[in-house]
Coordinates of C-alpha atoms in Angstrom, one line a residue:
M432 CA -11.6 -56.6 9.6
N433 CA -8.5 -56.8 11.8
R434 CA -5.2 -56.4 10.7
N435 CA -4.4 -60.2 10.0
E436 CA -7.6 -60.4 7.9
V437 CA -6.5 -57.5 5.7
L438 CA -3.3 -58.7 5.3
A439 CA -4.5 -62.1 4.1
A440 CA -7.0 -60.3 2.0
V441 CA -4.2 -58.4 0.2
R442 CA -2.0 -61.7 -0.2
A443 CA -4.8 -63.2 -1.9
I444 CA -5.0 -60.5 -4.6
P445 CA -3.3 -62.6 -7.7
P446 CA -0.2 -61.3 -9.1
S447 CA -2.1 -61.0 -12.7
S448 CA -4.0 -58.1 -11.3
D449 CA -0.9 -56.0 -10.6
F450 CA -0.8 -52.7 -12.4
V451 CA 1.5 -53.0 -15.2
W452 CA 2.5 -49.5 -17.0
D453 CA 1.8 -49.5 -20.7
G454 CA 4.4 -47.2 -21.5
K455 CA 2.1 -44.8 -23.1
D456 CA 0.7 -42.6 -20.8
E457 CA 3.2 -40.8 -18.7
D458 CA 0.6 -39.6 -16.1
K459 CA 0.1 -43.1 -15.0
R460 CA 3.7 -44.1 -14.8
P461 CA 4.7 -45.5 -11.4
S462 CA 7.0 -43.4 -9.3
T463 CA 10.6 -44.8 -8.9
V464 CA 12.0 -45.1 -5.5
E465 CA 14.2 -42.0 -5.9
E466 CA 11.1 -39.9 -6.9
M467 CA 9.1 -41.1 -4.0
Q468 CA 11.8 -40.2 -1.4
A469 CA 12.5 -36.9 -3.1
A470 CA 8.8 -36.2 -2.8
S471 CA 8.8 -37.4 0.7
E472 CA 11.9 -35.1 1.6
A473 CA 10.1 -32.1 -0.2
A474 CA 6.9 -32.7 1.9
R475 CA 8.6 -32.8 5.0
K476 CA 10.7 -29.8 4.5
G477 CA 7.4 -27.8 3.7
R478 CA 6.0 -28.5 7.0
G479 CA 6.0 -26.5 10.2
R480 CA 6.8 -22.9 11.0
P481 CA 9.4 -21.2 8.7
A482 CA 12.8 -21.0 9.9
G483 CA 13.8 -17.8 11.5
S484 CA 16.6 -15.5 10.8
G485 CA 18.4 -16.5 14.1
N486 CA 19.1 -12.9 15.0
K487 CA 15.8 -12.2 17.0
E488 CA 14.9 -13.0 20.5
Q489 CA 11.6 -13.8 21.9
V490 CA 10.6 -11.7 25.2
A491 CA 7.6 -11.0 27.2
I492 CA 7.0 -7.3 27.2
R493 CA 4.0 -5.2 28.1
F494 CA 2.8 -2.2 26.2
D495 CA 0.0 0.3 26.7
N496 CA -3.3 -1.0 25.2
D497 CA -3.6 2.1 22.7
V498 CA 0.1 1.6 21.3
L499 CA -0.8 -2.1 20.6
A500 CA -3.9 -1.1 19.2
A501 CA -2.5 1.6 16.8
F502 CA 0.0 -1.0 15.4
R503 CA -2.3 -3.9 15.3
A504 CA -4.9 -1.5 13.3
A505 CA -2.6 -1.4 10.3
G506 CA -3.0 -5.1 9.8
P507 CA -0.5 -8.1 9.4
G508 CA 2.9 -7.2 9.9
W509 CA 2.4 -5.1 12.7
Q510 CA 5.1 -6.5 14.9
T511 CA 7.7 -6.2 12.3
R512 CA 6.6 -2.5 11.9
M513 CA 6.7 -2.2 15.6
N514 CA 10.3 -3.6 15.3
A515 CA 11.1 -1.0 12.6
A516 CA 9.7 2.0 14.7
L517 CA 11.7 1.2 17.8
R518 CA 14.8 0.8 15.6
D519 CA 14.1 4.2 14.1
W520 CA 13.7 5.6 17.5
L521 CA 17.1 4.1 18.4
K522 CA 18.7 6.2 15.6
N523 CA 18.2 9.4 17.5
H524 CA 18.0 8.2 21.2
S525 CA 20.0 6.5 23.8
P526 CA 18.2 3.6 25.4
A527 CA 19.5 4.5 28.7

């Protein structure tokens, strides 16, 4: 079926077969426009990557394989732990 045929078939459905809520089963109650908009907004906000903190910068840096392997071996969160290790090192050392 092409688009026009589908539209014609939908328009041919008699109004007497439209859904009418009986007022008894709340689970079958149609959503209001406001409820549908709120659900759509919530779904849209939940997509994609989480927002960053805004205080980090992405850079390209090269580490020795054994250093990366040691941090990665500890499992997920290895980049956060590497950042914490560098921060701890800075407490007692000068980066220059």
